[in-house]
PDB file of C-alpha atoms in Angstrom:
ATOM      1  CA  THR A   1      -6.040 -33.987  -1.380  1.00 94.00           C
ATOM      2  CA  ASP A   2      -9.012 -34.885   0.761  1.00 96.00           C
ATOM      3  CA  LYS A   3     -12.166 -32.752   0.947  1.00 95.00           C
ATOM      4  CA  TYR A   4     -10.425 -30.383   3.373  1.00 96.00           C
ATOM      5  CA  GLY A   5      -7.513 -29.715   1.019  1.00 95.00           C
ATOM      6  CA  THR A   6      -4.947 -31.634   3.080  1.00 97.00           C
ATOM      7  CA  ILE A   7      -2.560 -33.933   1.235  1.00 97.00           C
ATOM      8  CA  TYR A   8      -2.746 -37.731   1.311  1.00 97.00           C
ATOM      9  CA  PRO A   9      -1.808 -39.724   3.239  1.00 97.00           C
ATOM     10  CA  SER A  10      -1.258 -36.973   5.837  1.00 98.00           C
ATOM     11  CA  THR A  11      -4.827 -35.707   5.838  1.00 98.00           C
ATOM     12  CA  ILE A  12      -7.425 -34.458   8.269  1.00 97.00           C
ATOM     13  CA  SER A  13      -9.624 -37.334   7.082  1.00 97.00           C
ATOM     14  CA  ASN A  14      -7.048 -39.892   8.235  1.00 96.00           C
ATOM     15  CA  ALA A  15      -6.531 -38.085  11.550  1.00 96.00           C
ATOM     16  CA  LYS A  16     -10.174 -38.009  12.637  1.00 87.00           C
ATOM     17  CA  ASN A  17     -10.677 -38.512  16.407  1.00 89.00           C
ATOM     18  CA  LYS A  18      -6.907 -38.074  16.901  1.00 95.00           C
ATOM     19  CA  ILE A  19      -6.540 -34.351  16.180  1.00 97.00           C
ATOM     20  CA  ASP A  20      -5.181 -33.634  19.663  1.00 96.00           C
ATOM     21  CA  LYS A  21      -2.288 -36.013  18.957  1.00 96.00           C
ATOM     22  CA  SER A  22      -1.522 -34.683  15.486  1.00 97.00           C
ATOM     23  CA  THR A  23       1.258 -32.485  14.092  1.00 98.00           C
ATOM     24  CA  LEU A  24      -0.096 -29.863  11.696  1.00 98.00           C
ATOM     25  CA  PHE A  25       2.283 -28.857   8.896  1.00 98.00           C
ATOM     26  CA  CYS A  26       1.571 -25.548   7.170  1.00 98.00           C
ATOM     27  CA  GLY A  27       3.905 -24.310   4.456  1.00 98.00           C
ATOM     28  CA  GLY A  28       4.363 -23.615   0.794  1.00 97.00           C
ATOM     29  CA  SER A  29       5.542 -25.824  -2.029  1.00 95.00           C
ATOM     30  CA  THR A  30       8.633 -27.103  -0.183  1.00 95.00           C
ATOM     31  CA  THR A  31       6.381 -28.765   2.414  1.00 97.00           C
ATOM     32  CA  GLU A  32       3.719 -29.598  -0.145  1.00 96.00           C
ATOM     33  CA  THR A  33       6.559 -31.501  -1.908  1.00 93.00           C
ATOM     34  CA  ALA A  34       4.443 -32.084  -4.992  1.00 90.00           C
ATOM     35  CA  SER A  35       7.320 -33.560  -7.017  1.00 88.00           C
ATOM     36  CA  VAL A  36       7.717 -36.429  -4.535  1.00 95.00           C
ATOM     37  CA  GLN A  37       5.378 -39.405  -4.630  1.00 95.00           C
ATOM     38  CA  GLU A  38       2.535 -39.892  -2.177  1.00 96.00           C
ATOM     39  CA  GLY A  39       3.677 -41.251   1.162  1.00 97.00           C
ATOM     40  CA  GLN A  40       7.228 -39.918   0.773  1.00 98.00           C
ATOM     41  CA  ARG A  41       6.630 -36.220   1.359  1.00 98.00           C
ATOM     42  CA  VAL A  42       8.108 -34.354   4.320  1.00 98.00           C
ATOM     43  CA  PRO A  43       5.168 -34.785   6.762  1.00 98.00           C
ATOM     44  CA  ASP A  44       4.796 -38.432   5.708  1.00 98.00           C
ATOM     45  CA  ILE A  45       8.459 -39.180   6.490  1.00 98.00           C
ATOM     46  CA  TYR A  46       8.153 -37.442   9.856  1.00 98.00           C
ATOM     47  CA  SER A  47       5.083 -39.530  10.647  1.00 97.00           C
ATOM     48  CA  LYS A  48       6.731 -42.812   9.626  1.00 97.00           C
ATOM     49  CA  ILE A  49       9.782 -42.177  11.812  1.00 97.00           C
ATOM     50  CA  THR A  50       8.012 -40.880  14.915  1.00 97.00           C
ATOM     51  CA  GLY A  51       4.686 -42.691  14.749  1.00 96.00           C
ATOM     52  CA  ASN A  52       2.990 -39.316  15.268  1.00 96.00           C
ATOM     53  CA  ILE A  53       0.002 -38.363  13.130  1.00 97.00           C
ATOM     54  CA  ALA A  54       0.912 -35.738  10.525  1.00 98.00           C
ATOM     55  CA  ILE A  55      -1.436 -33.417   8.643  1.00 98.00           C
ATOM     56  CA  ASN A  56      -0.068 -31.735   5.526  1.00 98.00           C
ATOM     57  CA  ALA A  57      -2.005 -28.481   5.045  1.00 98.00           C
ATOM     58  CA  SER A  58       0.558 -26.937   2.716  1.00 97.00           C
ATOM     59  CA  ARG A  59      -0.001 -25.246  -0.625  1.00 96.00           C
ATOM     60  CA  SER A  60       2.190 -23.493  -3.152  1.00 93.00           C
ATOM     61  CA  SER A  61       2.758 -19.765  -2.387  1.00 94.00           C
ATOM     62  CA  LYS A  62       1.329 -19.885   1.145  1.00 97.00           C
ATOM     63  CA  ASP A  63       2.945 -17.336   3.505  1.00 97.00           C
ATOM     64  CA  VAL A  64       2.651 -16.587   7.246  1.00 98.00           C
ATOM     65  CA  LYS A  65      -0.655 -14.807   6.686  1.00 98.00           C
ATOM     66  CA  GLY A  66      -1.957 -17.782   4.697  1.00 98.00           C
ATOM     67  CA  CYS A  67      -0.931 -20.193   7.453  1.00 98.00           C
ATOM     68  CA  THR A  68      -2.651 -18.008  10.053  1.00 98.00           C
ATOM     69  CA  LYS A  69      -5.872 -18.415   8.061  1.00 98.00           C
ATOM     70  CA  THR A  70      -5.293 -22.164   7.752  1.00 98.00           C
ATOM     71  CA  ILE A  71      -4.672 -22.549  11.480  1.00 98.00           C
ATOM     72  CA  ASP A  72      -7.729 -20.445  12.281  1.00 98.00           C
ATOM     73  CA  TYR A  73      -9.904 -22.728  10.122  1.00 97.00           C
ATOM     74  CA  PHE A  74      -8.331 -25.829  11.642  1.00 97.00           C
ATOM     75  CA  LEU A  75      -8.836 -24.722  15.244  1.00 97.00           C
ATOM     76  CA  LYS A  76     -12.383 -23.585  14.571  1.00 97.00           C
ATOM     77  CA  ASN A  77     -13.502 -26.738  12.787  1.00 97.00           C
ATOM     78  CA  HIS A  78     -11.280 -29.589  13.971  1.00 97.00           C
ATOM     79  CA  GLY A  79      -9.693 -28.753  17.327  1.00 96.00           C
ATOM     80  CA  LYS A  80      -6.198 -28.191  18.682  1.00 97.00           C
ATOM     81  CA  PRO A  81      -3.306 -30.213  17.242  1.00 97.00           C
ATOM     82  CA  ASN A  82      -0.456 -31.274  19.480  1.00 97.00           C
ATOM     83  CA  VAL A  83       2.162 -29.376  17.443  1.00 97.00           C
ATOM     84  CA  ILE A  84       2.062 -26.814  14.618  1.00 98.00           C
ATOM     85  CA  ILE A  85       4.932 -26.356  12.149  1.00 98.00           C
ATOM     86  CA  ILE A  86       5.055 -23.270   9.929  1.00 98.00           C
ATOM     87  CA  ALA A  87       7.541 -23.243   7.028  1.00 98.00           C
ATOM     88  CA  THR A  88       6.968 -20.123   4.957  1.00 98.00           C
ATOM     89  CA  ASN A  89      10.084 -17.918   4.902  1.00 98.00           C
ATOM     90  CA  ILE A  90      10.572 -18.400   1.143  1.00 98.00           C
ATOM     91  CA  ASN A  91       7.022 -17.443   0.167  1.00 98.00           C
ATOM     92  CA  THR A  92       6.600 -14.710   2.762  1.00 98.00           C
ATOM     93  CA  PHE A  93       9.558 -12.842   1.319  1.00 98.00           C
ATOM     94  CA  GLY A  94       8.603 -13.648  -2.267  1.00 97.00           C
ATOM     95  CA  LEU A  95       5.106 -12.271  -1.838  1.00 97.00           C
ATOM     96  CA  TYR A  96       6.502  -9.161  -0.130  1.00 97.00           C
ATOM     97  CA  GLY A  97       8.690  -8.395  -3.139  1.00 95.00           C
ATOM     98  CA  ARG A  98       5.867  -9.173  -5.547  1.00 92.00           C
ATOM     99  CA  THR A  99       3.469  -6.882  -3.680  1.00 89.00           C
ATOM    100  CA  LYS A 100       5.846  -3.982  -4.156  1.00 82.00           C
ATOM    101  CA  ALA A 101       5.837  -4.728  -7.879  1.00 74.00           C
ATOM    102  CA  ASP A 102       2.030  -4.992  -7.901  1.00 67.00           C
ATOM    103  CA  LYS A 103       1.830  -1.365  -6.832  1.00 64.00           C
ATOM    104  CA  LYS A 104       4.116  -0.318  -9.659  1.00 65.00           C
ATOM    105  CA  ILE A 105       2.026  -2.108 -12.262  1.00 63.00           C
ATOM    106  CA  LEU A 106      -1.266  -0.846 -10.872  1.00 58.00           C
ATOM    107  CA  SER A 107       0.059   2.714 -10.989  1.00 57.00           C
ATOM    108  CA  LYS A 108       0.684   2.477 -14.740  1.00 50.00           C
ATOM    109  CA  LYS A 109      -1.855   3.723 -17.256  1.00 42.00           C
ATOM    110  CA  VAL A 110      -3.159   0.441 -18.613  1.00 41.00           C
ATOM    111  CA  PHE A 111      -6.742   1.341 -19.473  1.00 37.00           C
ATOM    112  CA  SER A 112      -7.157   3.083 -22.821  1.00 37.00           C
ATOM    113  CA  LEU A 113     -10.198   3.427 -25.086  1.00 38.00           C
ATOM    114  CA  ASN A 114      -7.969   4.251 -28.035  1.00 41.00           C
ATOM    115  CA  ASP A 115      -5.692   1.233 -27.746  1.00 39.00           C
ATOM    116  CA  PRO A 116      -7.486  -2.088 -27.159  1.00 40.00           C
ATOM    117  CA  GLN A 117      -4.147  -3.812 -26.657  1.00 42.00           C
ATOM    118  CA  SER A 118      -3.545  -1.766 -23.503  1.00 43.00           C
ATOM    119  CA  GLY A 119      -7.054  -2.249 -22.128  1.00 46.00           C
ATOM    120  CA  LEU A 120      -8.595  -4.576 -19.586  1.00 46.00           C
ATOM    121  CA  ARG A 121      -7.684  -7.792 -21.416  1.00 47.00           C
ATOM    122  CA  ARG A 122      -3.994  -6.913 -21.579  1.00 50.00           C
ATOM    123  CA  PHE A 123      -3.995  -5.724 -17.961  1.00 47.00           C
ATOM    124  CA  SER A 124      -5.638  -8.905 -16.675  1.00 48.00           C
ATOM    125  CA  ARG A 125      -3.122 -11.086 -18.521  1.00 51.00           C
ATOM    126  CA  LYS A 126      -0.142  -9.182 -17.119  1.00 50.00           C
ATOM    127  CA  TYR A 127      -1.547  -9.113 -13.602  1.00 46.00           C
ATOM    128  CA  PHE A 128      -2.471 -12.820 -13.735  1.00 44.00           C
ATOM    129  CA  LYS A 129       1.073 -13.716 -14.733  1.00 46.00           C
ATOM    130  CA  LEU A 130       2.482 -11.558 -11.957  1.00 45.00           C
ATOM    131  CA  ILE A 131       0.437 -12.967  -9.085  1.00 42.00           C
ATOM    132  CA  THR A 132       0.535 -16.595 -10.217  1.00 42.00           C
ATOM    133  CA  PRO A 133       3.658 -17.116 -12.345  1.00 44.00           C
ATOM    134  CA  GLY A 134       3.698 -20.894 -11.955  1.00 47.00           C
ATOM    135  CA  LEU A 135       0.025 -21.247 -12.833  1.00 45.00           C
ATOM    136  CA  ALA A 136       0.331 -18.921 -15.804  1.00 44.00           C
ATOM    137  CA  LYS A 137       3.325 -20.834 -17.171  1.00 47.00           C
ATOM    138  CA  THR A 138       1.595 -24.176 -16.635  1.00 45.00           C
ATOM    139  CA  ARG A 139      -1.420 -22.887 -18.534  1.00 47.00           C
ATOM    140  CA  PHE A 140       0.858 -21.751 -21.342  1.00 45.00           C
ATOM    141  CA  HIS A 141       2.560 -25.142 -21.642  1.00 46.00           C
ATOM    142  CA  ILE A 142      -0.717 -27.065 -21.500  1.00 43.00           C
ATOM    143  CA  LYS A 143      -2.048 -24.862 -24.306  1.00 46.00           C
ATOM    144  CA  LYS A 144       1.112 -25.412 -26.369  1.00 46.00           C
ATOM    145  CA  GLN A 145       0.851 -29.165 -25.937  1.00 44.00           C
ATOM    146  CA  GLU A 146      -2.843 -29.113 -26.814  1.00 41.00           C
ATOM    147  CA  ASP A 147      -1.871 -27.448 -30.073  1.00 40.00           C
ATOM    148  CA  VAL A 148       0.271 -30.445 -30.988  1.00 40.00           C
ATOM    149  CA  GLY A 149      -2.317 -33.011 -29.931  1.00 40.00           C
ATOM    150  CA  LEU A 150      -0.935 -34.036 -26.521  1.00 38.00           C
ATOM    151  CA  GLN A 151      -3.895 -32.994 -24.400  1.00 42.00           C
ATOM    152  CA  SER A 152      -5.083 -36.567 -23.934  1.00 44.00           C
ATOM    153  CA  SER A 153      -1.830 -37.601 -22.241  1.00 47.00           C
ATOM    154  CA  GLY A 154      -2.212 -35.082 -19.409  1.00 49.00           C
ATOM    155  CA  LYS A 155       1.540 -34.447 -19.446  1.00 50.00           C
ATOM    156  CA  VAL A 156       3.036 -31.025 -18.791  1.00 52.00           C
ATOM    157  CA  ASN A 157       6.631 -30.196 -19.655  1.00 63.00           C
ATOM    158  CA  TYR A 158       7.795 -29.371 -16.117  1.00 62.00           C
ATOM    159  CA  GLU A 159      11.442 -29.486 -17.137  1.00 70.00           C
ATOM    160  CA  SER A 160      10.782 -26.674 -19.594  1.00 72.00           C
ATOM    161  CA  ARG A 161       9.042 -24.674 -16.892  1.00 73.00           C
ATOM    162  CA  LEU A 162      11.938 -25.193 -14.483  1.00 72.00           C
ATOM    163  CA  PHE A 163      14.452 -24.243 -17.141  1.00 70.00           C
ATOM    164  CA  LYS A 164      12.597 -20.953 -17.608  1.00 72.00           C
ATOM    165  CA  GLY A 165      12.678 -20.171 -13.892  1.00 69.00           C
ATOM    166  CA  CYS A 166       9.483 -21.580 -12.404  1.00 82.00           C
ATOM    167  CA  CYS A 167       8.476 -21.754  -9.530  1.00 86.00           C
ATOM    168  CA  TYR A 168      10.526 -19.819  -6.971  1.00 95.00           C
ATOM    169  CA  ILE A 169       8.971 -16.372  -6.573  1.00 95.00           C
ATOM    170  CA  ALA A 170      12.147 -14.426  -5.776  1.00 97.00           C
ATOM    171  CA  GLY A 171      13.861 -16.017  -8.780  1.00 95.00           C
ATOM    172  CA  GLY A 172      11.711 -13.777 -10.999  1.00 94.00           C
ATOM    173  CA  PHE A 173      12.780 -10.490  -9.430  1.00 96.00           C
ATOM    174  CA  ASN A 174      14.690  -8.229 -11.862  1.00 96.00           C
ATOM    175  CA  LYS A 175      14.515 -10.761 -14.677  1.00 93.00           C
ATOM    176  CA  PRO A 176      14.191  -9.135 -18.098  1.00 91.00           C
ATOM    177  CA  ASN A 177      10.502  -8.353 -18.821  1.00 83.00           C
ATOM    178  CA  SER A 178       9.431  -9.520 -15.336  1.00 84.00           C
ATOM    179  CA  ASN A 179       7.976  -6.143 -14.205  1.00 85.00           C
ATOM    180  CA  ILE A 180       9.457  -6.811 -10.743  1.00 90.00           C
ATOM    181  CA  VAL A 181      12.316  -4.478  -9.866  1.00 93.00           C
ATOM    182  CA  PHE A 182      13.890  -5.212  -6.488  1.00 95.00           C
ATOM    183  CA  ASP A 183      16.983  -3.777  -4.774  1.00 96.00           C
ATOM    184  CA  TRP A 184      18.265  -6.663  -2.667  1.00 97.00           C
ATOM    185  CA  GLU A 185      20.385  -4.587  -0.291  1.00 96.00           C
ATOM    186  CA  SER A 186      18.087  -1.588   0.070  1.00 96.00           C
ATOM    187  CA  SER A 187      17.521  -0.477   3.672  1.00 97.00           C
ATOM    188  CA  SER A 188      13.924   0.448   2.875  1.00 96.00           C
ATOM    189  CA  ASN A 189      13.247  -3.043   1.481  1.00 97.00           C
ATOM    190  CA  LYS A 190      14.726  -4.666   4.576  1.00 98.00           C
ATOM    191  CA  GLU A 191      12.698  -2.474   6.905  1.00 98.00           C
ATOM    192  CA  GLY A 192       9.575  -2.911   4.804  1.00 97.00           C
ATOM    193  CA  TYR A 193       9.908  -6.685   5.005  1.00 98.00           C
ATOM    194  CA  ARG A 194      10.488  -6.513   8.757  1.00 98.00           C
ATOM    195  CA  ASN A 195       7.341  -4.429   9.183  1.00 98.00           C
ATOM    196  CA  LEU A 196       5.311  -6.856   7.060  1.00 98.00           C
ATOM    197  CA  LEU A 197       6.455  -9.747   9.242  1.00 98.00           C
ATOM    198  CA  ARG A 198       5.560  -7.867  12.405  1.00 98.00           C
ATOM    199  CA  ASP A 199       2.051  -7.281  11.093  1.00 98.00           C
ATOM    200  CA  GLN A 200       1.603 -10.924  10.109  1.00 98.00           C
ATOM    201  CA  LEU A 201       3.004 -12.219  13.401  1.00 98.00           C
ATOM    202  CA  LYS A 202       0.686  -9.919  15.342  1.00 98.00           C
ATOM    203  CA  GLU A 203      -2.224 -11.556  13.527  1.00 98.00           C
ATOM    204  CA  LEU A 204      -0.881 -14.969  14.493  1.00 98.00           C
ATOM    205  CA  ASP A 205      -0.472 -13.828  18.103  1.00 98.00           C
ATOM    206  CA  ASN A 206      -4.079 -12.624  18.138  1.00 98.00           C
ATOM    207  CA  LEU A 207      -5.192 -16.013  16.851  1.00 98.00           C
ATOM    208  CA  ILE A 208      -3.213 -17.819  19.556  1.00 96.00           C
ATOM    209  CA  ASN A 209      -4.792 -15.674  22.229  1.00 97.00           C
ATOM    210  CA  LYS A 210      -8.250 -16.172  20.746  1.00 97.00           C
ATOM    211  CA  TYR A 211      -8.000 -19.960  21.077  1.00 97.00           C
ATOM    212  CA  SER A 212      -5.766 -19.995  24.194  1.00 96.00           C
ATOM    213  CA  LEU A 213      -3.196 -21.960  22.212  1.00 95.00           C
ATOM    214  CA  ASP A 214       0.128 -22.829  23.847  1.00 94.00           C
ATOM    215  CA  LYS A 215       2.850 -20.885  22.000  1.00 95.00           C
ATOM    216  CA  GLU A 216       5.365 -23.563  22.953  1.00 94.00           C
ATOM    217  CA  LYS A 217       3.608 -25.906  20.529  1.00 95.00           C
ATOM    218  CA  ILE A 218       4.380 -23.753  17.466  1.00 97.00           C
ATOM    219  CA  PHE A 219       7.629 -24.169  15.523  1.00 98.00           C
ATOM    220  CA  PHE A 220       8.861 -22.046  12.619  1.00 98.00           C
ATOM    221  CA  PHE A 221      11.151 -23.871  10.189  1.00 98.00           C
ATOM    222  CA  ILE A 222      13.563 -21.848   8.045  1.00 98.00           C
ATOM    223  CA  GLU A 223      13.438 -23.452   4.599  1.00 98.00           C
ATOM    224  CA  PRO A 224      16.928 -23.886   3.103  1.00 98.00           C
ATOM    225  CA  ASN A 225      18.143 -23.283  -0.451  1.00 98.00           C
ATOM    226  CA  SER A 226      20.713 -24.981  -2.670  1.00 98.00           C
ATOM    227  CA  PHE A 227      22.618 -21.918  -3.915  1.00 98.00           C
ATOM    228  CA  LEU A 228      25.902 -22.854  -2.199  1.00 98.00           C
ATOM    229  CA  LEU A 229      25.878 -26.500  -3.290  1.00 98.00           C
ATOM    230  CA  PRO A 230      28.041 -27.626  -6.226  1.00 97.00           C
ATOM    231  CA  LYS A 231      25.057 -29.068  -8.129  1.00 97.00           C
ATOM    232  CA  THR A 232      21.527 -30.431  -7.683  1.00 96.00           C
ATOM    233  CA  SER A 233      19.972 -33.863  -8.138  1.00 95.00           C
ATOM    234  CA  SER A 234      19.085 -33.053 -11.757  1.00 86.00           C
ATOM    235  CA  ASN A 235      21.402 -33.564 -14.711  1.00 88.00           C
ATOM    236  CA  ILE A 236      20.496 -30.010 -15.716  1.00 89.00           C
ATOM    237  CA  ASP A 237      20.931 -27.226 -13.166  1.00 92.00           C
ATOM    238  CA  TYR A 238      17.414 -25.826 -12.736  1.00 94.00           C
ATOM    239  CA  ARG A 239      18.354 -23.455  -9.914  1.00 96.00           C
ATOM    240  CA  GLN A 240      16.666 -20.075 -10.256  1.00 96.00           C
ATOM    241  CA  TYR A 241      19.697 -17.919  -9.550  1.00 97.00           C
ATOM    242  CA  LEU A 242      18.807 -14.373  -8.571  1.00 98.00           C
ATOM    243  CA  HIS A 243      19.171 -11.272 -10.741  1.00 97.00           C
ATOM    244  CA  ASN A 244      20.604  -7.865  -9.905  1.00 97.00           C
ATOM    245  CA  LYS A 245      18.879  -4.546 -10.595  1.00 93.00           C
ATOM    246  CA  ASN A 246      20.312  -4.511 -14.107  1.00 94.00           C
ATOM    247  CA  GLY A 247      18.643  -7.801 -14.962  1.00 95.00           C
ATOM    248  CA  VAL A 248      21.890  -9.785 -14.876  1.00 97.00           C
ATOM    249  CA  LYS A 249      21.817 -13.270 -13.350  1.00 97.00           C
ATOM    250  CA  VAL A 250      24.277 -13.588 -10.458  1.00 98.00           C
ATOM    251  CA  ASP A 251      26.161 -16.642  -9.204  1.00 98.00           C
ATOM    252  CA  GLY A 252      25.225 -19.018  -6.408  1.00 98.00           C
ATOM    253  CA  GLU A 253      27.306 -17.269  -3.779  1.00 98.00           C
ATOM    254  CA  THR A 254      25.657 -13.909  -4.393  1.00 98.00           C
ATOM    255  CA  SER A 255      22.207 -15.518  -4.613  1.00 98.00           C
ATOM    256  CA  ALA A 256      22.805 -17.198  -1.252  1.00 98.00           C
ATOM    257  CA  LYS A 257      23.984 -13.924   0.295  1.00 98.00           C
ATOM    258  CA  TRP A 258      20.870 -12.030  -0.832  1.00 98.00           C
ATOM    259  CA  ALA A 259      18.505 -14.811   0.220  1.00 98.00           C
ATOM    260  CA  LYS A 260      20.198 -14.933   3.626  1.00 98.00           C
ATOM    261  CA  ILE A 261      19.527 -11.226   4.216  1.00 98.00           C
ATOM    262  CA  TYR A 262      15.788 -11.837   4.219  1.00 98.00           C
ATOM    263  CA  ASP A 263      15.961 -15.254   5.884  1.00 98.00           C
ATOM    264  CA  ASP A 264      17.834 -13.595   8.768  1.00 98.00           C
ATOM    265  CA  ILE A 265      15.184 -10.872   9.017  1.00 98.00           C
ATOM    266  CA  PHE A 266      12.527 -13.596   9.115  1.00 98.00           C
ATOM    267  CA  TYR A 267      14.406 -15.577  11.772  1.00 98.00           C
ATOM    268  CA  ASN A 268      15.161 -12.597  14.011  1.00 98.00           C
ATOM    269  CA  THR A 269      11.637 -11.166  13.790  1.00 98.00           C
ATOM    270  CA  VAL A 270       9.975 -14.506  14.575  1.00 98.00           C
ATOM    271  CA  GLU A 271      12.385 -14.976  17.490  1.00 98.00           C
ATOM    272  CA  GLN A 272      11.402 -11.562  18.891  1.00 98.00           C
ATOM    273  CA  TYR A 273       7.795 -12.759  19.029  1.00 97.00           C
ATOM    274  CA  GLY A 274       8.780 -15.720  21.188  1.00 96.00           C
ATOM    275  CA  TYR A 275       8.285 -18.608  18.772  1.00 97.00           C
ATOM    276  CA  LYS A 276      10.517 -21.659  18.540  1.00 96.00           C
ATOM    277  CA  LEU A 277      12.740 -21.787  15.464  1.00 98.00           C
ATOM    278  CA  LEU A 278      14.329 -24.630  13.541  1.00 97.00           C
ATOM    279  CA  ASN A 279      16.885 -24.497  10.755  1.00 96.00           C
ATOM    280  CA  VAL A 280      19.264 -26.991   9.240  1.00 98.00           C
ATOM    281  CA  LYS A 281      23.013 -26.467   9.071  1.00 97.00           C
ATOM    282  CA  ILE A 282      24.282 -25.528   5.619  1.00 96.00           C
ATOM    283  CA  SER A 283      27.047 -28.095   6.100  1.00 97.00           C
ATOM    284  CA  ASP A 284      24.396 -30.839   6.381  1.00 98.00           C
ATOM    285  CA  LEU A 285      22.826 -30.065   3.009  1.00 98.00           C
ATOM    286  CA  ARG A 286      23.688 -32.176  -0.039  1.00 98.00           C
ATOM    287  CA  SER A 287      23.222 -31.660  -3.747  1.00 98.00           C
ATOM    288  CA  GLU A 288      20.855 -34.620  -4.034  1.00 98.00           C
ATOM    289  CA  TYR A 289      18.371 -32.951  -1.663  1.00 98.00           C
ATOM    290  CA  PHE A 290      17.200 -30.382  -4.248  1.00 97.00           C
ATOM    291  CA  TYR A 291      16.114 -30.342  -7.875  1.00 94.00           C
ATOM    292  CA  ASP A 292      16.220 -26.540  -8.150  1.00 96.00           C
ATOM    293  CA  ALA A 293      16.913 -23.572  -5.836  1.00 97.00           C
ATOM    294  CA  VAL A 294      14.444 -24.473  -3.082  1.00 97.00           C
ATOM    295  CA  HIS A 295      12.272 -27.477  -3.960  1.00 96.00           C
ATOM    296  CA  LEU A 296      13.058 -30.875  -2.510  1.00 97.00           C
ATOM    297  CA  SER A 297      13.832 -34.138  -4.225  1.00 96.00           C
ATOM    298  CA  LEU A 298      12.897 -37.485  -2.684  1.00 97.00           C
ATOM    299  CA  GLU A 299      16.202 -37.553  -0.782  1.00 98.00           C
ATOM    300  CA  GLY A 300      15.596 -33.995   0.395  1.00 98.00           C
ATOM    301  CA  SER A 301      12.134 -34.917   1.608  1.00 98.00           C
ATOM    302  CA  LYS A 302      13.610 -37.792   3.614  1.00 98.00           C
ATOM    303  CA  PHE A 303      16.286 -35.519   5.073  1.00 98.00           C
ATOM    304  CA  ILE A 304      13.872 -32.774   6.196  1.00 98.00           C
ATOM    305  CA  GLY A 305      11.337 -35.304   7.500  1.00 98.00           C
ATOM    306  CA  LYS A 306      14.089 -36.954   9.576  1.00 98.00           C
ATOM    307  CA  PHE A 307      15.277 -33.520  10.759  1.00 98.00           C
ATOM    308  CA  TYR A 308      11.776 -32.753  12.053  1.00 98.00           C
ATOM    309  CA  SER A 309      11.583 -36.111  13.815  1.00 98.00           C
ATOM    310  CA  GLU A 310      14.842 -35.373  15.662  1.00 97.00           C
ATOM    311  CA  ASN A 311      14.098 -31.766  16.594  1.00 97.00           C
ATOM    312  CA  ILE A 312      10.401 -31.603  17.436  1.00 94.00           C
ATOM    313  CA  THR A 313       9.257 -32.858  20.807  1.00 76.00           C
ATOM    314  CA  PRO A 314       5.439 -33.135  20.878  1.00 65.00           C
TER     315      PRO A 314
END
């Protein structure tokens, strides 16, 4: 990244004096596209096809609230971009489900003078793993490789992490020993998620009004998943299939059905607030576009970048 945290080559640094002509991308890891090489990520592809300046201000686990903060900083310090794209349905739902679990863990009796293993150290480890599962697992694998003398290589066994379910937040719900219990079809969960979205979209609306930003320039993209595809681009299927309340992993069809429940809530709620929405047709998705449930391969990055170029009119 550059000094502003935007991702090369689609950075604020490279867009200086042309901010008003830029397209600002704000999303989570699917837009960050960290597994794809520099210059081939989603905003980069969009920029190459259209000739429009792209700024990739994405980061793993960023939700609507996180993008509101990013946009606020951008408008305050750099000016108004020509177009803003927000792609956060996957993380917004994931963080909603995780927050419900946070409350359950915080309500447990974890501090004990008599049992040091249930004290502050144990609590901090459990809470750290809950709020940042990918980071915690990366730390674990780096430590394991340091133990066998591989620290100098800088390599991390990402395949092992993917095989264990990293890094799709909802993929950890109801997994054995995950501490996150979630009823996918619960009416209270659906309504709770809808209310969370309303609160976050109100904050975004307030920001738009504060800067007199044209709402027509903001697009929400519904990030797709690979649950209904026959395979992925990997030889090994790294898809983080969802789990039911009993901790049993379900199939792709059921995973897709549950994910769609909350994607539809996201879509319908955003639409009620008057924002433009973009989503790809399931029939247009191919196995080679994904390497796990939601993260894009190089071919997937090219596909989504091209989709943006054909559906966004600056």
